[in-house]
Amino acid sequence: MFRKTADEIMACDPDLAIIPVGSIEQHGAHLPIMTDWAIATELGRRVAERMNAFQVPALPISTNREQMGKKGTVWMEPVTFYQMMTDIILCLKTQGFRRIGIVQCHGGIFIMTPLIRDLNAKYNPDLMVAVADTCAFNDILYREGILEADNELHAGEGETSQMLFIAPDTVHMDLAEDFVPSVPRPYLSYGSIFRCCPGGVWGSPTLASREKGERILERSAELAEEALNRAFAYMSAKKKMNYSNF
Ligand SMILES: [Zn+2]
């Protein structure tokens, strides 16, 4: 879509825009800081192609204070992310986009839920905003046998496999070490990931392979399309209730 001219985009006149969201953050000793952004770029492109949508470039920076401790992790305030996304989405709305699909490829964006809820409450039915969160796909990928381990949270089997497919020259498999901490995920609000995972990895990267990465990306693109279409269908079916379109 980026290679098209504005006139070519006018001729297709899409009403759906895809916004992939990643992050720049530490991913253990074996993966580059661009991991979530690289996956967002690849997966976002695939989802936009499948859905014949306009695509915004993958956003590299979001909220990830839980990854602090080493140089290279870049975050913004949640309120800044909220405002930035609101600006981008309302800009698209002005241009006639009615459906916005966010492809979220970094787990720690907890302001995503109020952001989406607020925009839909304010602007349905003229604007519908839905999210496909790749963290939610891990259970499915495990049940389907694409992932061998059910412990993927950060820099594990899934992310490492996808990076072996997308940018193998940036992956240092000789440095990959599996680790699962004794505390649950909400403890990332009580201390950075390095407090519970000294290597900055939460999962089983040694199980990763390029072939798994290709399968994960293919299946995740299908799952994202299904999740977005389900949400848009649900919102489209709503009738006005008293004063509320939400
Ligand atoms: Zn990641």
PDB file of C-alpha atoms and ligand atoms in Angstrom:
ATOM      1  CA  MET A   1       0.000   0.000   0.000  1.00  0.00           C
ATOM      2  CA  PHE A   2       2.922   2.379   0.679  1.00  0.00           C
ATOM      3  CA  ARG A   3       4.045   1.983  -2.918  1.00  0.00           C
ATOM      4  CA  LYS A   4       0.724   3.266  -4.214  1.00  0.00           C
ATOM      5  CA  THR A   5       0.048   6.910  -5.023  1.00  0.00           C
ATOM      6  CA  ALA A   6      -2.728   8.846  -3.315  1.00  0.00           C
ATOM      7  CA  ASP A   7      -4.724   8.702  -6.554  1.00  0.00           C
ATOM      8  CA  GLU A   8      -4.369   4.926  -6.689  1.00  0.00           C
ATOM      9  CA  ILE A   9      -5.607   4.692  -3.112  1.00  0.00           C
ATOM     10  CA  MET A  10      -8.527   6.988  -4.002  1.00  0.00           C
ATOM     11  CA  ALA A  11      -9.385   4.604  -6.855  1.00  0.00           C
ATOM     12  CA  CYS A  12      -9.552   1.584  -4.476  1.00  0.00           C
ATOM     13  CA  ASP A  13     -11.374   3.721  -1.868  1.00  0.00           C
ATOM     14  CA  PRO A  14     -10.862   1.328   1.081  1.00  0.00           C
ATOM     15  CA  ASP A  15     -12.991   1.895   4.196  1.00  0.00           C
ATOM     16  CA  LEU A  16     -10.769  -0.290   6.374  1.00  0.00           C
ATOM     17  CA  ALA A  17      -7.405   0.837   7.753  1.00  0.00           C
ATOM     18  CA  ILE A  18      -4.977  -1.478   9.565  1.00  0.00           C
ATOM     19  CA  ILE A  19      -2.667  -0.056  12.248  1.00  0.00           C
ATOM     20  CA  PRO A  20       0.016  -2.535  13.365  1.00  0.00           C
ATOM     21  CA  VAL A  21       1.541  -1.701  16.749  1.00  0.00           C
ATOM     22  CA  GLY A  22       4.879  -3.003  18.028  1.00  0.00           C
ATOM     23  CA  SER A  23       7.511  -1.815  20.470  1.00  0.00           C
ATOM     24  CA  ILE A  24      11.244  -1.317  20.791  1.00  0.00           C
ATOM     25  CA  GLU A  25      12.447  -3.253  23.814  1.00  0.00           C
ATOM     26  CA  GLN A  26      14.911  -5.770  25.179  1.00  0.00           C
ATOM     27  CA  HIS A  27      14.242  -9.335  24.050  1.00  0.00           C
ATOM     28  CA  GLY A  28      16.844 -11.311  25.956  1.00  0.00           C
ATOM     29  CA  ALA A  29      20.364 -12.115  24.779  1.00  0.00           C
ATOM     30  CA  HIS A  30      19.273 -13.737  21.514  1.00  0.00           C
ATOM     31  CA  LEU A  31      16.757 -11.346  19.875  1.00  0.00           C
ATOM     32  CA  PRO A  32      17.049  -7.718  18.703  1.00  0.00           C
ATOM     33  CA  ILE A  33      15.166  -4.844  20.318  1.00  0.00           C
ATOM     34  CA  MET A  34      13.164  -4.434  17.091  1.00  0.00           C
ATOM     35  CA  THR A  35      11.464  -7.836  17.539  1.00  0.00           C
ATOM     36  CA  ASP A  36       7.871  -6.693  18.225  1.00  0.00           C
ATOM     37  CA  TRP A  37       8.131  -3.969  15.579  1.00  0.00           C
ATOM     38  CA  ALA A  38       9.506  -6.380  12.966  1.00  0.00           C
ATOM     39  CA  ILE A  39       6.679  -8.828  13.693  1.00  0.00           C
ATOM     40  CA  ALA A  40       4.101  -5.991  13.585  1.00  0.00           C
ATOM     41  CA  THR A  41       5.478  -4.869  10.217  1.00  0.00           C
ATOM     42  CA  GLU A  42       5.285  -8.368   8.716  1.00  0.00           C
ATOM     43  CA  LEU A  43       1.980  -9.417  10.258  1.00  0.00           C
ATOM     44  CA  GLY A  44       0.336  -6.034   9.640  1.00  0.00           C
ATOM     45  CA  ARG A  45       1.238  -6.220   5.953  1.00  0.00           C
ATOM     46  CA  ARG A  46      -0.217  -9.718   5.677  1.00  0.00           C
ATOM     47  CA  VAL A  47      -3.459  -8.762   7.442  1.00  0.00           C
ATOM     48  CA  ALA A  48      -3.888  -5.623   5.309  1.00  0.00           C
ATOM     49  CA  GLU A  49      -3.339  -7.639   2.121  1.00  0.00           C
ATOM     50  CA  ARG A  50      -5.814 -10.331   3.156  1.00  0.00           C
ATOM     51  CA  MET A  51      -8.455  -7.712   4.006  1.00  0.00           C
ATOM     52  CA  ASN A  52      -7.743  -5.420   1.052  1.00  0.00           C
ATOM     53  CA  ALA A  53      -7.175  -2.565   3.478  1.00  0.00           C
ATOM     54  CA  PHE A  54      -5.174   0.626   3.683  1.00  0.00           C
ATOM     55  CA  GLN A  55      -2.229   0.148   6.019  1.00  0.00           C
ATOM     56  CA  VAL A  56      -0.552   2.616   8.322  1.00  0.00           C
ATOM     57  CA  PRO A  57       3.175   1.854   8.875  1.00  0.00           C
ATOM     58  CA  ALA A  58       3.763  -0.292  11.965  1.00  0.00           C
ATOM     59  CA  LEU A  59       4.167   1.967  14.995  1.00  0.00           C
ATOM     60  CA  PRO A  60       7.516   1.207  16.648  1.00  0.00           C
ATOM     61  CA  ILE A  61       7.033   2.786  20.070  1.00  0.00           C
ATOM     62  CA  SER A  62       4.333   2.118  22.659  1.00  0.00           C
ATOM     63  CA  THR A  63       4.238   1.465  26.410  1.00  0.00           C
ATOM     64  CA  ASN A  64       6.676  -1.005  27.990  1.00  0.00           C
ATOM     65  CA  ARG A  65       8.121   0.213  31.277  1.00  0.00           C
ATOM     66  CA  GLU A  66       8.090  -3.410  32.481  1.00  0.00           C
ATOM     67  CA  GLN A  67      11.070  -3.992  30.149  1.00  0.00           C
ATOM     68  CA  MET A  68      13.321  -1.334  31.701  1.00  0.00           C
ATOM     69  CA  GLY A  69      16.719  -2.165  33.167  1.00  0.00           C
ATOM     70  CA  LYS A  70      19.054  -2.259  30.154  1.00  0.00           C
ATOM     71  CA  LYS A  71      19.659   0.344  27.466  1.00  0.00           C
ATOM     72  CA  GLY A  72      17.631   0.055  24.273  1.00  0.00           C
ATOM     73  CA  THR A  73      14.030  -0.130  25.537  1.00  0.00           C
ATOM     74  CA  VAL A  74      12.035   2.959  24.493  1.00  0.00           C
ATOM     75  CA  TRP A  75       8.664   3.800  26.012  1.00  0.00           C
ATOM     76  CA  MET A  76       6.163   6.631  26.138  1.00  0.00           C
ATOM     77  CA  GLU A  77       3.569   7.527  28.779  1.00  0.00           C
ATOM     78  CA  PRO A  78       0.309   5.559  28.415  1.00  0.00           C
ATOM     79  CA  VAL A  79      -1.597   8.853  28.131  1.00  0.00           C
ATOM     80  CA  THR A  80       0.670   9.900  25.209  1.00  0.00           C
ATOM     81  CA  PHE A  81      -0.004   6.600  23.442  1.00  0.00           C
ATOM     82  CA  TYR A  82      -3.740   7.083  24.021  1.00  0.00           C
ATOM     83  CA  GLN A  83      -3.631  10.558  22.504  1.00  0.00           C
ATOM     84  CA  MET A  84      -1.368   9.558  19.597  1.00  0.00           C
ATOM     85  CA  MET A  85      -3.659   6.672  18.615  1.00  0.00           C
ATOM     86  CA  THR A  86      -6.738   8.876  18.975  1.00  0.00           C
ATOM     87  CA  ASP A  87      -5.155  11.456  16.638  1.00  0.00           C
ATOM     88  CA  ILE A  88      -4.227   8.833  14.024  1.00  0.00           C
ATOM     89  CA  ILE A  89      -7.636   7.154  14.122  1.00  0.00           C
ATOM     90  CA  LEU A  90      -9.601  10.428  13.916  1.00  0.00           C
ATOM     91  CA  CYS A  91      -7.346  11.516  11.026  1.00  0.00           C
ATOM     92  CA  LEU A  92      -8.337   8.330   9.206  1.00  0.00           C
ATOM     93  CA  LYS A  93     -12.000   8.909  10.084  1.00  0.00           C
ATOM     94  CA  THR A  94     -11.832  12.373   8.484  1.00  0.00           C
ATOM     95  CA  GLN A  95     -10.702  10.691   5.249  1.00  0.00           C
ATOM     96  CA  GLY A  96     -13.679   8.327   5.213  1.00  0.00           C
ATOM     97  CA  PHE A  97     -12.246   5.248   6.882  1.00  0.00           C
ATOM     98  CA  ARG A  98     -15.070   3.689   8.878  1.00  0.00           C
ATOM     99  CA  ARG A  99     -13.349   0.545  10.166  1.00  0.00           C
ATOM    100  CA  ILE A 100     -10.001   0.613  11.995  1.00  0.00           C
ATOM    101  CA  GLY A 101      -8.247  -2.675  12.759  1.00  0.00           C
ATOM    102  CA  ILE A 102      -5.378  -2.562  15.231  1.00  0.00           C
ATOM    103  CA  VAL A 103      -2.925  -5.479  15.002  1.00  0.00           C
ATOM    104  CA  GLN A 104      -1.276  -5.486  18.427  1.00  0.00           C
ATOM    105  CA  CYS A 105       2.087  -7.268  18.531  1.00  0.00           C
ATOM    106  CA  HIS A 106       3.284  -6.174  21.981  1.00  0.00           C
ATOM    107  CA  GLY A 107       1.518  -7.403  25.097  1.00  0.00           C
ATOM    108  CA  GLY A 108       2.154  -4.580  27.553  1.00  0.00           C
ATOM    109  CA  ILE A 109      -0.197  -1.923  26.138  1.00  0.00           C
ATOM    110  CA  PHE A 110      -2.801  -1.926  28.872  1.00  0.00           C
ATOM    111  CA  ILE A 111      -4.277   1.401  27.786  1.00  0.00           C
ATOM    112  CA  MET A 112      -5.428  -0.231  24.531  1.00  0.00           C
ATOM    113  CA  THR A 113      -8.707  -1.414  26.083  1.00  0.00           C
ATOM    114  CA  PRO A 114      -9.945   1.981  27.361  1.00  0.00           C
ATOM    115  CA  LEU A 115      -8.713   3.607  24.122  1.00  0.00           C
ATOM    116  CA  ILE A 116     -10.817   1.313  21.940  1.00  0.00           C
ATOM    117  CA  ARG A 117     -13.810   1.390  24.281  1.00  0.00           C
ATOM    118  CA  ASP A 118     -13.820   5.191  24.413  1.00  0.00           C
ATOM    119  CA  LEU A 119     -13.547   5.620  20.626  1.00  0.00           C
ATOM    120  CA  ASN A 120     -16.362   3.157  19.954  1.00  0.00           C
ATOM    121  CA  ALA A 121     -18.564   4.690  22.655  1.00  0.00           C
ATOM    122  CA  LYS A 122     -18.042   8.154  21.175  1.00  0.00           C
ATOM    123  CA  TYR A 123     -18.162   7.389  17.442  1.00  0.00           C
ATOM    124  CA  ASN A 124     -20.139   4.176  16.719  1.00  0.00           C
ATOM    125  CA  PRO A 125     -21.643   3.616  14.197  1.00  0.00           C
ATOM    126  CA  ASP A 126     -19.716   6.152  12.055  1.00  0.00           C
ATOM    127  CA  LEU A 127     -16.412   4.679  13.224  1.00  0.00           C
ATOM    128  CA  MET A 128     -15.675   1.172  14.473  1.00  0.00           C
ATOM    129  CA  VAL A 129     -12.348   0.308  16.113  1.00  0.00           C
ATOM    130  CA  ALA A 130     -11.328  -3.308  16.743  1.00  0.00           C
ATOM    131  CA  VAL A 131      -8.143  -4.987  17.944  1.00  0.00           C
ATOM    132  CA  ALA A 132      -6.483  -8.302  17.156  1.00  0.00           C
ATOM    133  CA  ASP A 133      -4.100  -9.010  20.035  1.00  0.00           C
ATOM    134  CA  THR A 134      -1.470 -11.582  19.088  1.00  0.00           C
ATOM    135  CA  CYS A 135      -0.965 -12.527  22.774  1.00  0.00           C
ATOM    136  CA  ALA A 136      -4.446 -14.016  22.617  1.00  0.00           C
ATOM    137  CA  PHE A 137      -3.349 -16.294  19.750  1.00  0.00           C
ATOM    138  CA  ASN A 138      -0.723 -18.189  21.752  1.00  0.00           C
ATOM    139  CA  ASP A 139      -3.263 -20.560  23.350  1.00  0.00           C
ATOM    140  CA  ILE A 140      -4.750 -21.338  19.933  1.00  0.00           C
ATOM    141  CA  LEU A 141      -1.321 -21.884  18.347  1.00  0.00           C
ATOM    142  CA  TYR A 142      -0.461 -24.241  21.215  1.00  0.00           C
ATOM    143  CA  ARG A 143      -3.726 -26.216  20.932  1.00  0.00           C
ATOM    144  CA  GLU A 144      -3.222 -26.527  17.186  1.00  0.00           C
ATOM    145  CA  GLY A 145       0.272 -27.929  17.756  1.00  0.00           C
ATOM    146  CA  ILE A 146       2.067 -25.059  16.038  1.00  0.00           C
ATOM    147  CA  LEU A 147       3.684 -24.045  19.353  1.00  0.00           C
ATOM    148  CA  GLU A 148       5.170 -26.874  21.448  1.00  0.00           C
ATOM    149  CA  ALA A 149       5.304 -24.926  24.730  1.00  0.00           C
ATOM    150  CA  ASP A 150       2.355 -23.154  26.396  1.00  0.00           C
ATOM    151  CA  ASN A 151       4.547 -20.649  28.247  1.00  0.00           C
ATOM    152  CA  GLU A 152       5.085 -17.937  25.584  1.00  0.00           C
ATOM    153  CA  LEU A 153       5.174 -14.454  27.051  1.00  0.00           C
ATOM    154  CA  HIS A 154       8.344 -12.681  25.947  1.00  0.00           C
ATOM    155  CA  ALA A 155      11.176 -13.677  23.574  1.00  0.00           C
ATOM    156  CA  GLY A 156      10.059 -17.322  23.741  1.00  0.00           C
ATOM    157  CA  GLU A 157       9.354 -20.022  21.154  1.00  0.00           C
ATOM    158  CA  GLY A 158       6.837 -17.981  19.151  1.00  0.00           C
ATOM    159  CA  GLU A 159       8.653 -14.660  18.857  1.00  0.00           C
ATOM    160  CA  THR A 160      12.001 -16.343  18.261  1.00  0.00           C
ATOM    161  CA  SER A 161      10.519 -18.545  15.524  1.00  0.00           C
ATOM    162  CA  GLN A 162       8.978 -15.548  13.758  1.00  0.00           C
ATOM    163  CA  MET A 163      12.282 -13.677  13.877  1.00  0.00           C
ATOM    164  CA  LEU A 164      14.080 -16.726  12.449  1.00  0.00           C
ATOM    165  CA  PHE A 165      11.722 -16.351   9.495  1.00  0.00           C
ATOM    166  CA  ILE A 166      11.673 -12.530   9.191  1.00  0.00           C
ATOM    167  CA  ALA A 167      15.282 -11.564  10.013  1.00  0.00           C
ATOM    168  CA  PRO A 168      17.396 -14.679  10.742  1.00  0.00           C
ATOM    169  CA  ASP A 169      20.647 -12.693  10.683  1.00  0.00           C
ATOM    170  CA  THR A 170      19.516 -10.853  13.865  1.00  0.00           C
ATOM    171  CA  VAL A 171      18.847 -14.014  15.909  1.00  0.00           C
ATOM    172  CA  HIS A 172      21.581 -15.506  18.116  1.00  0.00           C
ATOM    173  CA  MET A 173      20.296 -19.014  18.813  1.00  0.00           C
ATOM    174  CA  ASP A 174      23.525 -19.930  20.607  1.00  0.00           C
ATOM    175  CA  LEU A 175      22.574 -17.406  23.313  1.00  0.00           C
ATOM    176  CA  ALA A 176      18.912 -18.515  23.667  1.00  0.00           C
ATOM    177  CA  GLU A 177      17.990 -19.802  27.134  1.00  0.00           C
ATOM    178  CA  ASP A 178      14.575 -21.038  28.264  1.00  0.00           C
ATOM    179  CA  PHE A 179      13.157 -19.533  31.444  1.00  0.00           C
ATOM    180  CA  VAL A 180       9.771 -19.412  33.175  1.00  0.00           C
ATOM    181  CA  PRO A 181       9.556 -17.461  36.453  1.00  0.00           C
ATOM    182  CA  SER A 182       7.737 -18.540  39.606  1.00  0.00           C
ATOM    183  CA  VAL A 183       5.482 -15.447  39.656  1.00  0.00           C
ATOM    184  CA  PRO A 184       2.476 -14.743  37.375  1.00  0.00           C
ATOM    185  CA  ARG A 185       2.363 -12.019  34.732  1.00  0.00           C
ATOM    186  CA  PRO A 186       0.710  -9.295  36.906  1.00  0.00           C
ATOM    187  CA  TYR A 187       3.973  -9.203  38.891  1.00  0.00           C
ATOM    188  CA  LEU A 188       5.423  -7.166  36.012  1.00  0.00           C
ATOM    189  CA  SER A 189       3.611  -4.278  37.739  1.00  0.00           C
ATOM    190  CA  TYR A 190       5.683  -4.891  40.892  1.00  0.00           C
ATOM    191  CA  GLY A 191       9.102  -4.923  39.279  1.00  0.00           C
ATOM    192  CA  SER A 192      10.705  -5.027  35.840  1.00  0.00           C
ATOM    193  CA  ILE A 193      10.970  -8.299  33.952  1.00  0.00           C
ATOM    194  CA  PHE A 194      14.639  -8.611  34.956  1.00  0.00           C
ATOM    195  CA  ARG A 195      13.536  -9.053  38.621  1.00  0.00           C
ATOM    196  CA  CYS A 196      11.761 -12.318  37.829  1.00  0.00           C
ATOM    197  CA  CYS A 197      13.485 -13.344  34.564  1.00  0.00           C
ATOM    198  CA  PRO A 198      17.200 -12.469  34.921  1.00  0.00           C
ATOM    199  CA  GLY A 199      17.888 -13.087  31.215  1.00  0.00           C
ATOM    200  CA  GLY A 200      14.906 -10.987  30.081  1.00  0.00           C
ATOM    201  CA  VAL A 201      13.249 -14.068  28.509  1.00  0.00           C
ATOM    202  CA  TRP A 202       9.894 -15.575  29.544  1.00  0.00           C
ATOM    203  CA  GLY A 203       9.328 -18.736  27.523  1.00  0.00           C
ATOM    204  CA  SER A 204      11.162 -21.441  25.580  1.00  0.00           C
ATOM    205  CA  PRO A 205      13.172 -19.915  22.740  1.00  0.00           C
ATOM    206  CA  THR A 206      15.295 -23.062  22.293  1.00  0.00           C
ATOM    207  CA  LEU A 207      12.219 -24.731  20.737  1.00  0.00           C
ATOM    208  CA  ALA A 208      12.108 -22.096  17.965  1.00  0.00           C
ATOM    209  CA  SER A 209      12.495 -22.828  14.259  1.00  0.00           C
ATOM    210  CA  ARG A 210      12.154 -20.900  11.016  1.00  0.00           C
ATOM    211  CA  GLU A 211       9.451 -23.281   9.795  1.00  0.00           C
ATOM    212  CA  LYS A 212       7.391 -22.687  12.952  1.00  0.00           C
ATOM    213  CA  GLY A 213       7.830 -18.953  12.417  1.00  0.00           C
ATOM    214  CA  GLU A 214       6.341 -19.162   8.929  1.00  0.00           C
ATOM    215  CA  ARG A 215       3.378 -21.196  10.187  1.00  0.00           C
ATOM    216  CA  ILE A 216       2.805 -18.807  13.126  1.00  0.00           C
ATOM    217  CA  LEU A 217       2.732 -15.778  10.808  1.00  0.00           C
ATOM    218  CA  GLU A 218       0.363 -17.459   8.347  1.00  0.00           C
ATOM    219  CA  ARG A 219      -2.027 -18.636  11.055  1.00  0.00           C
ATOM    220  CA  SER A 220      -1.821 -15.349  13.004  1.00  0.00           C
ATOM    221  CA  ALA A 221      -2.833 -13.404   9.883  1.00  0.00           C
ATOM    222  CA  GLU A 222      -5.922 -15.631   9.532  1.00  0.00           C
ATOM    223  CA  LEU A 223      -6.732 -15.330  13.241  1.00  0.00           C
ATOM    224  CA  ALA A 224      -6.332 -11.540  13.135  1.00  0.00           C
ATOM    225  CA  GLU A 225      -8.653 -11.248  10.142  1.00  0.00           C
ATOM    226  CA  GLU A 226     -11.260 -13.433  11.881  1.00  0.00           C
ATOM    227  CA  ALA A 227     -11.005 -11.477  15.146  1.00  0.00           C
ATOM    228  CA  LEU A 228     -11.370  -8.109  13.408  1.00  0.00           C
ATOM    229  CA  ASN A 229     -14.261  -9.244  11.200  1.00  0.00           C
ATOM    230  CA  ARG A 230     -16.085 -10.733  14.201  1.00  0.00           C
ATOM    231  CA  ALA A 231     -15.786  -7.463  16.114  1.00  0.00           C
ATOM    232  CA  PHE A 232     -16.878  -5.331  13.133  1.00  0.00           C
ATOM    233  CA  ALA A 233     -19.904  -7.613  12.528  1.00  0.00           C
ATOM    234  CA  TYR A 234     -20.877  -7.345  16.194  1.00  0.00           C
ATOM    235  CA  MET A 235     -20.681  -3.551  16.153  1.00  0.00           C
ATOM    236  CA  SER A 236     -22.459  -3.271  12.788  1.00  0.00           C
ATOM    237  CA  ALA A 237     -25.429  -5.285  14.087  1.00  0.00           C
ATOM    238  CA  LYS A 238     -26.124  -2.927  17.007  1.00  0.00           C
ATOM    239  CA  LYS A 239     -29.297  -0.837  16.932  1.00  0.00           C
ATOM    240  CA  LYS A 240     -29.606   2.477  18.718  1.00  0.00           C
ATOM    241  CA  MET A 241     -30.721   2.016  22.344  1.00  0.00           C
ATOM    242  CA  ASN A 242     -32.342   5.145  23.816  1.00  0.00           C
ATOM    243  CA  TYR A 243     -29.588   7.744  23.400  1.00  0.00           C
ATOM    244  CA  SER A 244     -26.764   5.245  22.840  1.00  0.00           C
ATOM    245  CA  ASN A 245     -25.218   3.828  19.695  1.00  0.00           C
ATOM    246  CA  PHE A 246     -22.607   2.008  21.778  1.00  0.00           C
TER     247      PHE A 246
HETATM  248 ZN    ZN B   1       8.123  -9.225  21.978  1.00  0.00          ZN
END
